[in-house]
Amino acid sequence: MEPANTEFELRGVNHLALVCSDMKQTVDFYSGVLGMPLVKTIELPMGWGQHFFFDCGGGNALAFFWFPDAPEAVPGVSAPRTLPERGELLSAIGSMNHVAIDVPPERIEEYRDKLLAKGLDVGVVLNHDDSEFGVSPEMHDGVFVRSIYFKDPDGILLEFAAWTRDLSETSAVRHEPKTAADRTV
Protein backbone atom coordinates (compact mmCIF):
# COMPACT_ATOMS: atom_id res chain seq x y z
CA MET A 1 0.00 0.00 0.00
CA GLU A 2 1.41 3.39 -1.01
CA PRO A 3 1.24 6.36 1.37
CA ALA A 4 -1.76 8.50 0.37
CA ASN A 5 -1.40 12.07 -0.90
CA THR A 6 -4.47 13.91 0.30
CA GLU A 7 -3.56 17.21 -1.43
CA PHE A 8 -2.89 16.35 -5.09
CA GLU A 9 -3.28 13.41 -7.45
CA LEU A 10 0.40 13.04 -8.37
CA ARG A 11 1.30 10.26 -10.80
CA GLY A 12 5.10 10.35 -10.70
CA VAL A 13 7.74 12.45 -12.40
CA ASN A 14 6.66 13.58 -15.87
CA HIS A 15 10.21 14.51 -16.86
CA LEU A 16 13.45 15.75 -15.39
CA ALA A 17 15.16 18.44 -17.49
CA LEU A 18 18.95 18.63 -17.48
CA VAL A 19 21.46 20.66 -19.50
CA CYS A 20 24.00 19.12 -21.90
CA SER A 21 26.99 20.52 -23.77
CA ASP A 22 26.45 18.60 -27.03
CA MET A 23 22.97 17.38 -28.00
CA LYS A 24 24.26 14.90 -30.60
CA GLN A 25 26.60 13.34 -28.02
CA THR A 26 23.67 13.23 -25.58
CA VAL A 27 21.41 11.49 -28.13
CA ASP A 28 24.21 9.02 -28.93
CA PHE A 29 24.63 8.20 -25.23
CA TYR A 30 21.02 8.05 -24.02
CA SER A 31 19.61 6.36 -27.15
CA GLY A 32 22.68 4.50 -28.38
CA VAL A 33 24.28 3.37 -25.11
CA LEU A 34 21.31 3.26 -22.71
CA GLY A 35 18.67 2.43 -25.34
CA MET A 36 16.22 5.20 -24.39
CA PRO A 37 14.03 6.14 -27.37
CA LEU A 38 14.20 9.80 -28.40
CA VAL A 39 10.50 10.75 -28.36
CA LYS A 40 10.34 14.53 -28.86
CA THR A 41 12.63 17.27 -30.16
CA ILE A 42 12.10 21.02 -29.92
CA GLU A 43 14.01 23.92 -31.43
CA LEU A 44 13.63 26.77 -28.96
CA PRO A 45 12.57 30.17 -30.34
CA MET A 46 14.97 33.03 -31.04
CA GLY A 47 18.01 30.74 -31.22
CA TRP A 48 17.82 29.89 -27.51
CA GLY A 49 18.75 26.24 -28.16
CA GLN A 50 17.10 22.83 -28.17
CA HIS A 51 15.00 20.68 -25.82
CA PHE A 52 14.94 16.88 -26.44
CA PHE A 53 13.00 14.19 -24.55
CA PHE A 54 13.92 10.51 -24.03
CA ASP A 55 11.54 7.79 -22.84
CA CYS A 56 13.07 6.27 -19.70
CA GLY A 57 10.26 3.77 -19.03
CA GLY A 58 7.18 3.70 -16.87
CA GLY A 59 5.64 6.69 -18.63
CA ASN A 60 8.54 8.90 -17.52
CA ALA A 61 10.90 11.03 -19.58
CA LEU A 62 14.40 12.40 -19.21
CA ALA A 63 14.83 15.69 -21.05
CA PHE A 64 17.83 17.80 -22.00
CA PHE A 65 18.30 21.42 -22.89
CA TRP A 66 21.16 22.53 -25.11
CA PHE A 67 21.91 26.22 -24.80
CA PRO A 68 24.53 27.78 -27.12
CA ASP A 69 25.74 30.04 -24.30
CA ALA A 70 25.45 27.74 -21.26
CA PRO A 71 28.17 28.12 -18.62
CA GLU A 72 30.55 25.18 -18.19
CA ALA A 73 29.85 22.60 -15.47
CA VAL A 74 31.75 22.96 -12.21
CA PRO A 75 32.50 19.48 -10.76
CA GLY A 76 31.89 19.46 -7.03
CA VAL A 77 29.41 22.34 -7.41
CA SER A 78 26.95 21.55 -10.20
CA ALA A 79 27.38 17.77 -9.73
CA PRO A 80 29.50 15.38 -7.64
CA ARG A 81 33.15 15.07 -8.74
CA THR A 82 33.11 11.27 -9.02
CA LEU A 83 31.08 8.18 -8.12
CA PRO A 84 29.70 7.94 -4.55
CA GLU A 85 31.66 4.83 -3.54
CA ARG A 86 34.84 6.69 -4.49
CA GLY A 87 34.23 9.19 -1.73
CA GLU A 88 32.30 12.03 -3.39
CA LEU A 89 28.62 12.83 -3.06
CA LEU A 90 28.63 16.60 -2.50
CA SER A 91 26.96 19.07 -4.86
CA ALA A 92 25.66 22.61 -4.36
CA ILE A 93 22.29 23.69 -3.03
CA GLY A 94 19.87 23.87 -5.95
CA SER A 95 21.97 21.50 -8.06
CA MET A 96 20.82 18.15 -9.40
CA ASN A 97 22.92 15.54 -7.59
CA HIS A 98 22.04 12.47 -9.68
CA VAL A 99 19.31 10.77 -11.69
CA ALA A 100 18.22 7.34 -10.49
CA ILE A 101 16.48 5.13 -13.03
CA ASP A 102 14.43 2.20 -11.74
CA VAL A 103 15.56 -1.25 -12.96
CA PRO A 104 14.52 -4.82 -12.06
CA PRO A 105 16.41 -6.06 -8.96
CA GLU A 106 17.27 -9.40 -10.56
CA ARG A 107 19.10 -7.67 -13.44
CA ILE A 108 21.37 -5.20 -11.61
CA GLU A 109 24.56 -7.29 -12.07
CA GLU A 110 23.69 -8.00 -15.72
CA TYR A 111 23.15 -4.28 -16.36
CA ARG A 112 26.47 -3.42 -14.72
CA ASP A 113 28.23 -5.91 -17.02
CA LYS A 114 26.44 -4.45 -20.07
CA LEU A 115 27.51 -0.89 -19.18
CA LEU A 116 31.10 -2.03 -18.61
CA ALA A 117 31.05 -3.81 -22.00
CA LYS A 118 29.96 -0.51 -23.57
CA GLY A 119 33.11 1.12 -22.15
CA LEU A 120 31.56 3.04 -19.26
CA ASP A 121 33.25 3.59 -15.90
CA VAL A 122 30.75 1.91 -13.59
CA GLY A 123 30.94 1.62 -9.81
CA VAL A 124 30.42 -1.57 -7.85
CA VAL A 125 26.94 -2.79 -6.97
CA LEU A 126 26.00 -1.02 -3.74
CA ASN A 127 23.62 -2.67 -1.26
CA HIS A 128 22.06 0.34 0.49
CA ASP A 129 21.00 -0.41 4.06
CA ASP A 130 20.61 1.32 7.43
CA SER A 131 24.11 0.49 8.70
CA GLU A 132 26.58 3.17 9.86
CA PHE A 133 27.91 3.84 6.34
CA GLY A 134 24.65 3.05 4.54
CA VAL A 135 25.99 0.20 2.41
CA SER A 136 26.74 -3.46 2.91
CA PRO A 137 29.22 -5.64 1.01
CA GLU A 138 26.57 -8.36 0.72
CA MET A 139 22.84 -8.64 0.24
CA HIS A 140 20.74 -9.12 3.45
CA ASP A 141 17.20 -8.47 4.70
CA GLY A 142 18.05 -4.87 5.69
CA VAL A 143 19.01 -3.85 2.13
CA PHE A 144 16.26 -1.61 0.72
CA VAL A 145 17.77 -0.74 -2.67
CA ARG A 146 20.68 -2.00 -4.79
CA SER A 147 22.33 0.33 -7.26
CA ILE A 148 25.19 1.11 -9.62
CA TYR A 149 26.49 4.57 -10.50
CA PHE A 150 28.04 5.87 -13.72
CA LYS A 151 28.27 9.18 -15.58
CA ASP A 152 27.05 10.47 -18.92
CA PRO A 153 29.40 12.34 -21.32
CA ASP A 154 28.74 15.66 -19.51
CA GLY A 155 29.55 14.22 -16.09
CA ILE A 156 25.92 13.89 -14.99
CA LEU A 157 25.82 11.24 -12.27
CA LEU A 158 23.39 8.44 -13.18
CA GLU A 159 22.20 5.53 -11.08
CA PHE A 160 20.44 2.31 -11.97
CA ALA A 161 18.45 1.60 -8.78
CA ALA A 162 16.45 -1.50 -7.86
CA TRP A 163 14.13 -1.50 -4.84
CA THR A 164 14.46 -4.75 -2.90
CA ARG A 165 11.55 -4.27 -0.50
CA ASP A 166 8.35 -2.30 -0.04
CA LEU A 167 9.21 0.69 2.14
CA SER A 168 5.61 1.15 3.26
CA GLU A 169 5.72 -2.19 5.12
CA THR A 170 8.18 -0.94 7.76
CA SER A 171 8.92 2.35 9.44
CA ALA A 172 11.53 3.73 7.03
CA VAL A 173 11.02 7.36 8.13
CA ARG A 174 12.80 7.87 11.46
CA HIS A 175 15.11 10.90 11.22
CA GLU A 176 14.41 14.53 12.11
CA PRO A 177 14.99 16.88 9.15
CA LYS A 178 17.98 19.23 9.44
CA THR A 179 17.61 23.00 9.02
CA ALA A 180 19.78 25.73 7.49
CA ALA A 181 21.09 26.38 11.03
CA ASP A 182 22.61 22.87 11.03
CA ARG A 183 24.90 23.66 8.07
CA THR A 184 28.66 23.84 8.66
CA VAL A 185 29.42 26.33 5.88
PDB file of N, CA, C and O in Angstrom, residues 87-155:
ATOM      1  N   GLY A  87      34.066   8.180  -2.750  1.00  0.00           N
ATOM      2  CA  GLY A  87      34.227   9.194  -1.729  1.00  0.00           C
ATOM      3  C   GLY A  87      33.678  10.569  -2.035  1.00  0.00           C
ATOM      4  O   GLY A  87      34.017  11.514  -1.336  1.00  0.00           O
ATOM      5  N   GLU A  88      32.833  10.706  -3.050  1.00  0.00           N
ATOM      6  CA  GLU A  88      32.299  12.029  -3.386  1.00  0.00           C
ATOM      7  C   GLU A  88      30.797  11.940  -3.610  1.00  0.00           C
ATOM      8  O   GLU A  88      30.327  11.138  -4.408  1.00  0.00           O
ATOM      9  N   LEU A  89      30.062  12.764  -2.891  1.00  0.00           N
ATOM     10  CA  LEU A  89      28.618  12.831  -3.064  1.00  0.00           C
ATOM     11  C   LEU A  89      28.137  14.278  -3.092  1.00  0.00           C
ATOM     12  O   LEU A  89      27.045  14.568  -3.553  1.00  0.00           O
ATOM     13  N   LEU A  90      28.982  15.201  -2.675  1.00  0.00           N
ATOM     14  CA  LEU A  90      28.625  16.602  -2.499  1.00  0.00           C
ATOM     15  C   LEU A  90      28.316  17.319  -3.811  1.00  0.00           C
ATOM     16  O   LEU A  90      29.024  17.161  -4.800  1.00  0.00           O
ATOM     17  N   SER A  91      27.247  18.100  -3.803  1.00  0.00           N
ATOM     18  CA  SER A  91      26.964  19.066  -4.862  1.00  0.00           C
ATOM     19  C   SER A  91      26.251  20.245  -4.210  1.00  0.00           C
ATOM     20  O   SER A  91      25.790  20.157  -3.069  1.00  0.00           O
ATOM     21  N   ALA A  92      26.166  21.356  -4.924  1.00  0.00           N
ATOM     22  CA  ALA A  92      25.663  22.614  -4.357  1.00  0.00           C
ATOM     23  C   ALA A  92      24.155  22.607  -4.135  1.00  0.00           C
ATOM     24  O   ALA A  92      23.415  21.864  -4.789  1.00  0.00           O
ATOM     25  N   ILE A  93      23.717  23.477  -3.246  1.00  0.00           N
ATOM     26  CA  ILE A  93      22.287  23.694  -3.030  1.00  0.00           C
ATOM     27  C   ILE A  93      21.671  24.127  -4.364  1.00  0.00           C
ATOM     28  O   ILE A  93      22.233  24.946  -5.084  1.00  0.00           O
ATOM     29  N   GLY A  94      20.544  23.546  -4.697  1.00  0.00           N
ATOM     30  CA  GLY A  94      19.875  23.873  -5.947  1.00  0.00           C
ATOM     31  C   GLY A  94      20.395  23.094  -7.146  1.00  0.00           C
ATOM     32  O   GLY A  94      19.847  23.208  -8.232  1.00  0.00           O
ATOM     33  N   SER A  95      21.442  22.294  -6.956  1.00  0.00           N
ATOM     34  CA  SER A  95      21.966  21.497  -8.065  1.00  0.00           C
ATOM     35  C   SER A  95      21.184  20.191  -8.170  1.00  0.00           C
ATOM     36  O   SER A  95      20.415  19.829  -7.284  1.00  0.00           O
ATOM     37  N   MET A  96      21.392  19.467  -9.228  1.00  0.00           N
ATOM     38  CA  MET A  96      20.817  18.150  -9.399  1.00  0.00           C
ATOM     39  C   MET A  96      21.948  17.172  -9.086  1.00  0.00           C
ATOM     40  O   MET A  96      22.934  17.120  -9.805  1.00  0.00           O
ATOM     41  N   ASN A  97      21.838  16.423  -8.010  1.00  0.00           N
ATOM     42  CA  ASN A  97      22.917  15.540  -7.590  1.00  0.00           C
ATOM     43  C   ASN A  97      23.059  14.335  -8.508  1.00  0.00           C
ATOM     44  O   ASN A  97      24.149  14.051  -8.993  1.00  0.00           O
ATOM     45  N   HIS A  98      21.992  13.601  -8.749  1.00  0.00           N
ATOM     46  CA  HIS A  98      22.036  12.470  -9.679  1.00  0.00           C
ATOM     47  C   HIS A  98      20.633  12.084 -10.123  1.00  0.00           C
ATOM     48  O   HIS A  98      19.660  12.494  -9.515  1.00  0.00           O
ATOM     49  N   VAL A  99      20.573  11.299 -11.178  1.00  0.00           N
ATOM     50  CA  VAL A  99      19.312  10.774 -11.693  1.00  0.00           C
ATOM     51  C   VAL A  99      19.320   9.274 -11.467  1.00  0.00           C
ATOM     52  O   VAL A  99      20.226   8.584 -11.948  1.00  0.00           O
ATOM     53  N   ALA A 100      18.339   8.770 -10.737  1.00  0.00           N
ATOM     54  CA  ALA A 100      18.217   7.336 -10.488  1.00  0.00           C
ATOM     55  C   ALA A 100      17.096   6.781 -11.362  1.00  0.00           C
ATOM     56  O   ALA A 100      15.971   7.275 -11.330  1.00  0.00           O
ATOM     57  N   ILE A 101      17.431   5.771 -12.128  1.00  0.00           N
ATOM     58  CA  ILE A 101      16.477   5.135 -13.034  1.00  0.00           C
ATOM     59  C   ILE A 101      16.162   3.750 -12.485  1.00  0.00           C
ATOM     60  O   ILE A 101      17.074   2.967 -12.196  1.00  0.00           O
ATOM     61  N   ASP A 102      14.873   3.456 -12.323  1.00  0.00           N
ATOM     62  CA  ASP A 102      14.431   2.195 -11.743  1.00  0.00           C
ATOM     63  C   ASP A 102      14.694   1.037 -12.700  1.00  0.00           C
ATOM     64  O   ASP A 102      14.373   1.120 -13.891  1.00  0.00           O
ATOM     65  N   VAL A 103      15.296  -0.038 -12.182  1.00  0.00           N
ATOM     66  CA  VAL A 103      15.560  -1.251 -12.959  1.00  0.00           C
ATOM     67  C   VAL A 103      15.131  -2.466 -12.139  1.00  0.00           C
ATOM     68  O   VAL A 103      15.007  -2.373 -10.916  1.00  0.00           O
ATOM     69  N   PRO A 104      14.920  -3.618 -12.793  1.00  0.00           N
ATOM     70  CA  PRO A 104      14.520  -4.825 -12.057  1.00  0.00           C
ATOM     71  C   PRO A 104      15.663  -5.301 -11.143  1.00  0.00           C
ATOM     72  O   PRO A 104      16.821  -5.355 -11.578  1.00  0.00           O
ATOM     73  N   PRO A 105      15.361  -5.654  -9.896  1.00  0.00           N
ATOM     74  CA  PRO A 105      16.414  -6.064  -8.960  1.00  0.00           C
ATOM     75  C   PRO A 105      17.222  -7.267  -9.438  1.00  0.00           C
ATOM     76  O   PRO A 105      18.432  -7.332  -9.211  1.00  0.00           O
ATOM     77  N   GLU A 106      16.576  -8.190 -10.120  1.00  0.00           N
ATOM     78  CA  GLU A 106      17.269  -9.403 -10.558  1.00  0.00           C
ATOM     79  C   GLU A 106      18.228  -9.162 -11.727  1.00  0.00           C
ATOM     80  O   GLU A 106      18.967 -10.054 -12.124  1.00  0.00           O
ATOM     81  N   ARG A 107      18.253  -7.940 -12.272  1.00  0.00           N
ATOM     82  CA  ARG A 107      19.100  -7.673 -13.442  1.00  0.00           C
ATOM     83  C   ARG A 107      20.225  -6.675 -13.164  1.00  0.00           C
ATOM     84  O   ARG A 107      20.954  -6.300 -14.081  1.00  0.00           O
ATOM     85  N   ILE A 108      20.400  -6.248 -11.918  1.00  0.00           N
ATOM     86  CA  ILE A 108      21.374  -5.200 -11.609  1.00  0.00           C
ATOM     87  C   ILE A 108      22.803  -5.611 -11.992  1.00  0.00           C
ATOM     88  O   ILE A 108      23.537  -4.826 -12.593  1.00  0.00           O
ATOM     89  N   GLU A 109      23.215  -6.837 -11.691  1.00  0.00           N
ATOM     90  CA  GLU A 109      24.561  -7.288 -12.065  1.00  0.00           C
ATOM     91  C   GLU A 109      24.711  -7.381 -13.581  1.00  0.00           C
ATOM     92  O   GLU A 109      25.728  -6.992 -14.145  1.00  0.00           O
ATOM     93  N   GLU A 110      23.683  -7.909 -14.252  1.00  0.00           N
ATOM     94  CA  GLU A 110      23.689  -8.005 -15.717  1.00  0.00           C
ATOM     95  C   GLU A 110      23.832  -6.611 -16.348  1.00  0.00           C
ATOM     96  O   GLU A 110      24.604  -6.416 -17.289  1.00  0.00           O
ATOM     97  N   TYR A 111      23.090  -5.632 -15.814  1.00  0.00           N
ATOM     98  CA  TYR A 111      23.149  -4.284 -16.362  1.00  0.00           C
ATOM     99  C   TYR A 111      24.508  -3.638 -16.113  1.00  0.00           C
ATOM    100  O   TYR A 111      25.007  -2.897 -16.956  1.00  0.00           O
ATOM    101  N   ARG A 112      25.118  -3.930 -14.984  1.00  0.00           N
ATOM    102  CA  ARG A 112      26.470  -3.418 -14.721  1.00  0.00           C
ATOM    103  C   ARG A 112      27.437  -3.977 -15.767  1.00  0.00           C
ATOM    104  O   ARG A 112      28.228  -3.247 -16.350  1.00  0.00           O
ATOM    105  N   ASP A 113      27.362  -5.274 -16.012  1.00  0.00           N
ATOM    106  CA  ASP A 113      28.229  -5.906 -17.015  1.00  0.00           C
ATOM    107  C   ASP A 113      28.003  -5.304 -18.401  1.00  0.00           C
ATOM    108  O   ASP A 113      28.963  -5.080 -19.149  1.00  0.00           O
ATOM    109  N   LYS A 114      26.749  -5.039 -18.764  1.00  0.00           N
ATOM    110  CA  LYS A 114      26.441  -4.451 -20.071  1.00  0.00           C
ATOM    111  C   LYS A 114      27.044  -3.049 -20.203  1.00  0.00           C
ATOM    112  O   LYS A 114      27.588  -2.698 -21.247  1.00  0.00           O
ATOM    113  N   LEU A 115      26.937  -2.242 -19.141  1.00  0.00           N
ATOM    114  CA  LEU A 115      27.509  -0.894 -19.177  1.00  0.00           C
ATOM    115  C   LEU A 115      29.027  -0.949 -19.269  1.00  0.00           C
ATOM    116  O   LEU A 115      29.640  -0.180 -20.021  1.00  0.00           O
ATOM    117  N   LEU A 116      29.645  -1.869 -18.534  1.00  0.00           N
ATOM    118  CA  LEU A 116      31.100  -2.034 -18.611  1.00  0.00           C
ATOM    119  C   LEU A 116      31.514  -2.446 -20.027  1.00  0.00           C
ATOM    120  O   LEU A 116      32.495  -1.929 -20.565  1.00  0.00           O
ATOM    121  N   ALA A 117      30.746  -3.355 -20.633  1.00  0.00           N
ATOM    122  CA  ALA A 117      31.051  -3.811 -21.998  1.00  0.00           C
ATOM    123  C   ALA A 117      30.919  -2.678 -23.010  1.00  0.00           C
ATOM    124  O   ALA A 117      31.568  -2.703 -24.058  1.00  0.00           O
ATOM    125  N   LYS A 118      30.112  -1.667 -22.700  1.00  0.00           N
ATOM    126  CA  LYS A 118      29.958  -0.506 -23.571  1.00  0.00           C
ATOM    127  C   LYS A 118      31.040   0.545 -23.302  1.00  0.00           C
ATOM    128  O   LYS A 118      31.003   1.631 -23.868  1.00  0.00           O
ATOM    129  N   GLY A 119      31.976   0.236 -22.400  1.00  0.00           N
ATOM    130  CA  GLY A 119      33.107   1.117 -22.148  1.00  0.00           C
ATOM    131  C   GLY A 119      32.892   2.175 -21.078  1.00  0.00           C
ATOM    132  O   GLY A 119      33.708   3.082 -20.940  1.00  0.00           O
ATOM    133  N   LEU A 120      31.823   2.053 -20.298  1.00  0.00           N
ATOM    134  CA  LEU A 120      31.562   3.043 -19.260  1.00  0.00           C
ATOM    135  C   LEU A 120      32.320   2.710 -17.979  1.00  0.00           C
ATOM    136  O   LEU A 120      32.564   1.544 -17.681  1.00  0.00           O
ATOM    137  N   ASP A 121      32.670   3.741 -17.225  1.00  0.00           N
ATOM    138  CA  ASP A 121      33.252   3.592 -15.904  1.00  0.00           C
ATOM    139  C   ASP A 121      32.081   3.431 -14.942  1.00  0.00           C
ATOM    140  O   ASP A 121      31.341   4.382 -14.702  1.00  0.00           O
ATOM    141  N   VAL A 122      31.896   2.232 -14.422  1.00  0.00           N
ATOM    142  CA  VAL A 122      30.749   1.910 -13.585  1.00  0.00           C
ATOM    143  C   VAL A 122      31.238   1.488 -12.205  1.00  0.00           C
ATOM    144  O   VAL A 122      32.179   0.702 -12.090  1.00  0.00           O
ATOM    145  N   GLY A 123      30.589   2.002 -11.175  1.00  0.00           N
ATOM    146  CA  GLY A 123      30.937   1.616  -9.810  1.00  0.00           C
ATOM    147  C   GLY A 123      30.476   0.206  -9.495  1.00  0.00           C
ATOM    148  O   GLY A 123      29.788  -0.446 -10.280  1.00  0.00           O
ATOM    149  N   VAL A 124      30.838  -0.256  -8.316  1.00  0.00           N
ATOM    150  CA  VAL A 124      30.424  -1.571  -7.846  1.00  0.00           C
ATOM    151  C   VAL A 124      28.936  -1.534  -7.511  1.00  0.00           C
ATOM    152  O   VAL A 124      28.351  -0.469  -7.330  1.00  0.00           O
ATOM    153  N   VAL A 125      28.331  -2.723  -7.407  1.00  0.00           N
ATOM    154  CA  VAL A 125      26.942  -2.794  -6.968  1.00  0.00           C
ATOM    155  C   VAL A 125      26.918  -2.444  -5.486  1.00  0.00           C
ATOM    156  O   VAL A 125      27.633  -3.049  -4.680  1.00  0.00           O
ATOM    157  N   LEU A 126      26.130  -1.441  -5.129  1.00  0.00           N
ATOM    158  CA  LEU A 126      25.998  -1.024  -3.738  1.00  0.00           C
ATOM    159  C   LEU A 126      24.692  -1.559  -3.163  1.00  0.00           C
ATOM    160  O   LEU A 126      23.634  -1.412  -3.773  1.00  0.00           O
ATOM    161  N   ASN A 127      24.783  -2.173  -1.994  1.00  0.00           N
ATOM    162  CA  ASN A 127      23.624  -2.669  -1.262  1.00  0.00           C
ATOM    163  C   ASN A 127      23.309  -1.643  -0.171  1.00  0.00           C
ATOM    164  O   ASN A 127      23.922  -1.663   0.896  1.00  0.00           O
ATOM    165  N   HIS A 128      22.387  -0.734  -0.447  1.00  0.00           N
ATOM    166  CA  HIS A 128      22.061   0.339   0.490  1.00  0.00           C
ATOM    167  C   HIS A 128      21.221  -0.209   1.645  1.00  0.00           C
ATOM    168  O   HIS A 128      20.194  -0.830   1.420  1.00  0.00           O
ATOM    169  N   ASP A 129      21.705   0.046   2.865  1.00  0.00           N
ATOM    170  CA  ASP A 129      21.000  -0.413   4.062  1.00  0.00           C
ATOM    171  C   ASP A 129      21.056   0.673   5.133  1.00  0.00           C
ATOM    172  O   ASP A 129      21.472   1.795   4.858  1.00  0.00           O
ATOM    173  N   ASP A 130      20.637   0.338   6.341  1.00  0.00           N
ATOM    174  CA  ASP A 130      20.611   1.318   7.429  1.00  0.00           C
ATOM    175  C   ASP A 130      21.817   1.195   8.358  1.00  0.00           C
ATOM    176  O   ASP A 130      21.773   1.662   9.493  1.00  0.00           O
ATOM    177  N   SER A 131      22.903   0.600   7.880  1.00  0.00           N
ATOM    178  CA  SER A 131      24.112   0.485   8.702  1.00  0.00           C
ATOM    179  C   SER A 131      24.801   1.841   8.832  1.00  0.00           C
ATOM    180  O   SER A 131      24.387   2.823   8.215  1.00  0.00           O
ATOM    181  N   GLU A 132      25.880   1.905   9.594  1.00  0.00           N
ATOM    182  CA  GLU A 132      26.577   3.167   9.858  1.00  0.00           C
ATOM    183  C   GLU A 132      26.965   3.900   8.577  1.00  0.00           C
ATOM    184  O   GLU A 132      26.817   5.112   8.476  1.00  0.00           O
ATOM    185  N   PHE A 133      27.485   3.196   7.580  1.00  0.00           N
ATOM    186  CA  PHE A 133      27.912   3.841   6.339  1.00  0.00           C
ATOM    187  C   PHE A 133      26.877   3.729   5.222  1.00  0.00           C
ATOM    188  O   PHE A 133      27.094   4.205   4.120  1.00  0.00           O
ATOM    189  N   GLY A 134      25.752   3.089   5.496  1.00  0.00           N
ATOM    190  CA  GLY A 134      24.650   3.055   4.545  1.00  0.00           C
ATOM    191  C   GLY A 134      24.766   2.042   3.422  1.00  0.00           C
ATOM    192  O   GLY A 134      23.904   1.998   2.547  1.00  0.00           O
ATOM    193  N   VAL A 135      25.827   1.238   3.430  1.00  0.00           N
ATOM    194  CA  VAL A 135      25.989   0.200   2.407  1.00  0.00           C
ATOM    195  C   VAL A 135      26.568  -1.054   3.048  1.00  0.00           C
ATOM    196  O   VAL A 135      27.292  -0.985   4.038  1.00  0.00           O
ATOM    197  N   SER A 136      26.259  -2.173   2.440  1.00  0.00           N
ATOM    198  CA  SER A 136      26.736  -3.463   2.912  1.00  0.00           C
ATOM    199  C   SER A 136      27.462  -4.165   1.777  1.00  0.00           C
ATOM    200  O   SER A 136      27.044  -4.054   0.616  1.00  0.00           O
ATOM    201  N   PRO A 137      28.540  -4.905   2.084  1.00  0.00           N
ATOM    202  CA  PRO A 137      29.224  -5.640   1.007  1.00  0.00           C
ATOM    203  C   PRO A 137      28.393  -6.793   0.451  1.00  0.00           C
ATOM    204  O   PRO A 137      28.623  -7.251  -0.656  1.00  0.00           O
ATOM    205  N   GLU A 138      27.408  -7.271   1.224  1.00  0.00           N
ATOM    206  CA  GLU A 138      26.570  -8.356   0.722  1.00  0.00           C
ATOM    207  C   GLU A 138      25.089  -8.037   0.899  1.00  0.00           C
ATOM    208  O   GLU A 138      24.710  -7.167   1.671  1.00  0.00           O
ATOM    209  N   MET A 139      24.292  -8.777   0.180  1.00  0.00           N
ATOM    210  CA  MET A 139      22.836  -8.638   0.243  1.00  0.00           C
ATOM    211  C   MET A 139      22.338  -9.252   1.553  1.00  0.00           C
ATOM    212  O   MET A 139      22.822 -10.297   1.973  1.00  0.00           O
ATOM    213  N   HIS A 140      21.376  -8.597   2.239  1.00  0.00           N
ATOM    214  CA  HIS A 140      20.744  -9.123   3.449  1.00  0.00           C
ATOM    215  C   HIS A 140      19.355  -8.502   3.569  1.00  0.00           C
ATOM    216  O   HIS A 140      18.974  -7.632   2.773  1.00  0.00           O
ATOM    217  N   ASP A 141      18.591  -8.927   4.560  1.00  0.00           N
ATOM    218  CA  ASP A 141      17.197  -8.473   4.704  1.00  0.00           C
ATOM    219  C   ASP A 141      17.067  -6.980   4.927  1.00  0.00           C
ATOM    220  O   ASP A 141      16.007  -6.411   4.665  1.00  0.00           O
ATOM    221  N   GLY A 142      18.111  -6.311   5.434  1.00  0.00           N
ATOM    222  CA  GLY A 142      18.051  -4.874   5.690  1.00  0.00           C
ATOM    223  C   GLY A 142      18.324  -4.008   4.473  1.00  0.00           C
ATOM    224  O   GLY A 142      18.169  -2.786   4.525  1.00  0.00           O
ATOM    225  N   VAL A 143      18.745  -4.606   3.356  1.00  0.00           N
ATOM    226  CA  VAL A 143      19.014  -3.845   2.125  1.00  0.00           C
ATOM    227  C   VAL A 143      17.671  -3.422   1.535  1.00  0.00           C
ATOM    228  O   VAL A 143      16.791  -4.245   1.319  1.00  0.00           O
ATOM    229  N   PHE A 144      17.525  -2.106   1.279  1.00  0.00           N
ATOM    230  CA  PHE A 144      16.257  -1.615   0.720  1.00  0.00           C
ATOM    231  C   PHE A 144      16.359  -1.258  -0.753  1.00  0.00           C
ATOM    232  O   PHE A 144      15.363  -1.203  -1.454  1.00  0.00           O
ATOM    233  N   VAL A 145      17.571  -1.007  -1.250  1.00  0.00           N
ATOM    234  CA  VAL A 145      17.774  -0.739  -2.674  1.00  0.00           C
ATOM    235  C   VAL A 145      19.199  -1.140  -3.037  1.00  0.00           C
ATOM    236  O   VAL A 145      20.125  -0.998  -2.241  1.00  0.00           O
ATOM    237  N   ARG A 146      19.358  -1.675  -4.243  1.00  0.00           N
ATOM    238  CA  ARG A 146      20.682  -2.000  -4.792  1.00  0.00           C
ATOM    239  C   ARG A 146      20.895  -1.082  -5.978  1.00  0.00           C
ATOM    240  O   ARG A 146      19.959  -0.793  -6.720  1.00  0.00           O
ATOM    241  N   SER A 147      22.129  -0.602  -6.160  1.00  0.00           N
ATOM    242  CA  SER A 147      22.334   0.327  -7.260  1.00  0.00           C
ATOM    243  C   SER A 147      23.757   0.307  -7.793  1.00  0.00           C
ATOM    244  O   SER A 147      24.675  -0.186  -7.141  1.00  0.00           O
ATOM    245  N   ILE A 148      23.890   0.865  -8.998  1.00  0.00           N
ATOM    246  CA  ILE A 148      25.193   1.113  -9.623  1.00  0.00           C
ATOM    247  C   ILE A 148      25.187   2.545 -10.130  1.00  0.00           C
ATOM    248  O   ILE A 148      24.160   3.052 -10.564  1.00  0.00           O
ATOM    249  N   TYR A 149      26.342   3.188 -10.050  1.00  0.00           N
ATOM    250  CA  TYR A 149      26.492   4.570 -10.497  1.00  0.00           C
ATOM    251  C   TYR A 149      27.444   4.642 -11.677  1.00  0.00           C
ATOM    252  O   TYR A 149      28.417   3.885 -11.758  1.00  0.00           O
ATOM    253  N   PHE A 150      27.173   5.594 -12.576  1.00  0.00           N
ATOM    254  CA  PHE A 150      28.037   5.874 -13.720  1.00  0.00           C
ATOM    255  C   PHE A 150      27.716   7.284 -14.177  1.00  0.00           C
ATOM    256  O   PHE A 150      26.793   7.906 -13.667  1.00  0.00           O
ATOM    257  N   LYS A 151      28.492   7.808 -15.117  1.00  0.00           N
ATOM    258  CA  LYS A 151      28.266   9.182 -15.580  1.00  0.00           C
ATOM    259  C   LYS A 151      28.001   9.220 -17.077  1.00  0.00           C
ATOM    260  O   LYS A 151      28.471   8.362 -17.825  1.00  0.00           O
ATOM    261  N   ASP A 152      27.267  10.254 -17.488  1.00  0.00           N
ATOM    262  CA  ASP A 152      27.053  10.471 -18.919  1.00  0.00           C
ATOM    263  C   ASP A 152      28.218  11.303 -19.456  1.00  0.00           C
ATOM    264  O   ASP A 152      29.128  11.675 -18.698  1.00  0.00           O
ATOM    265  N   PRO A 153      28.256  11.597 -20.754  1.00  0.00           N
ATOM    266  CA  PRO A 153      29.398  12.336 -21.319  1.00  0.00           C
ATOM    267  C   PRO A 153      29.615  13.731 -20.730  1.00  0.00           C
ATOM    268  O   PRO A 153      30.724  14.259 -20.801  1.00  0.00           O
ATOM    269  N   ASP A 154      28.580  14.346 -20.133  1.00  0.00           N
ATOM    270  CA  ASP A 154      28.738  15.658 -19.514  1.00  0.00           C
ATOM    271  C   ASP A 154      29.043  15.574 -18.027  1.00  0.00           C
ATOM    272  O   ASP A 154      29.055  16.594 -17.337  1.00  0.00           O
ATOM    273  N   GLY A 155      29.253  14.367 -17.509  1.00  0.00           N
ATOM    274  CA  GLY A 155      29.554  14.219 -16.091  1.00  0.00           C
ATOM    275  C   GLY A 155      28.328  14.161 -15.200  1.00  0.00           C
ATOM    276  O   GLY A 155      28.444  14.239 -13.986  1.00  0.00           O
TER     277      GLY A 155
END
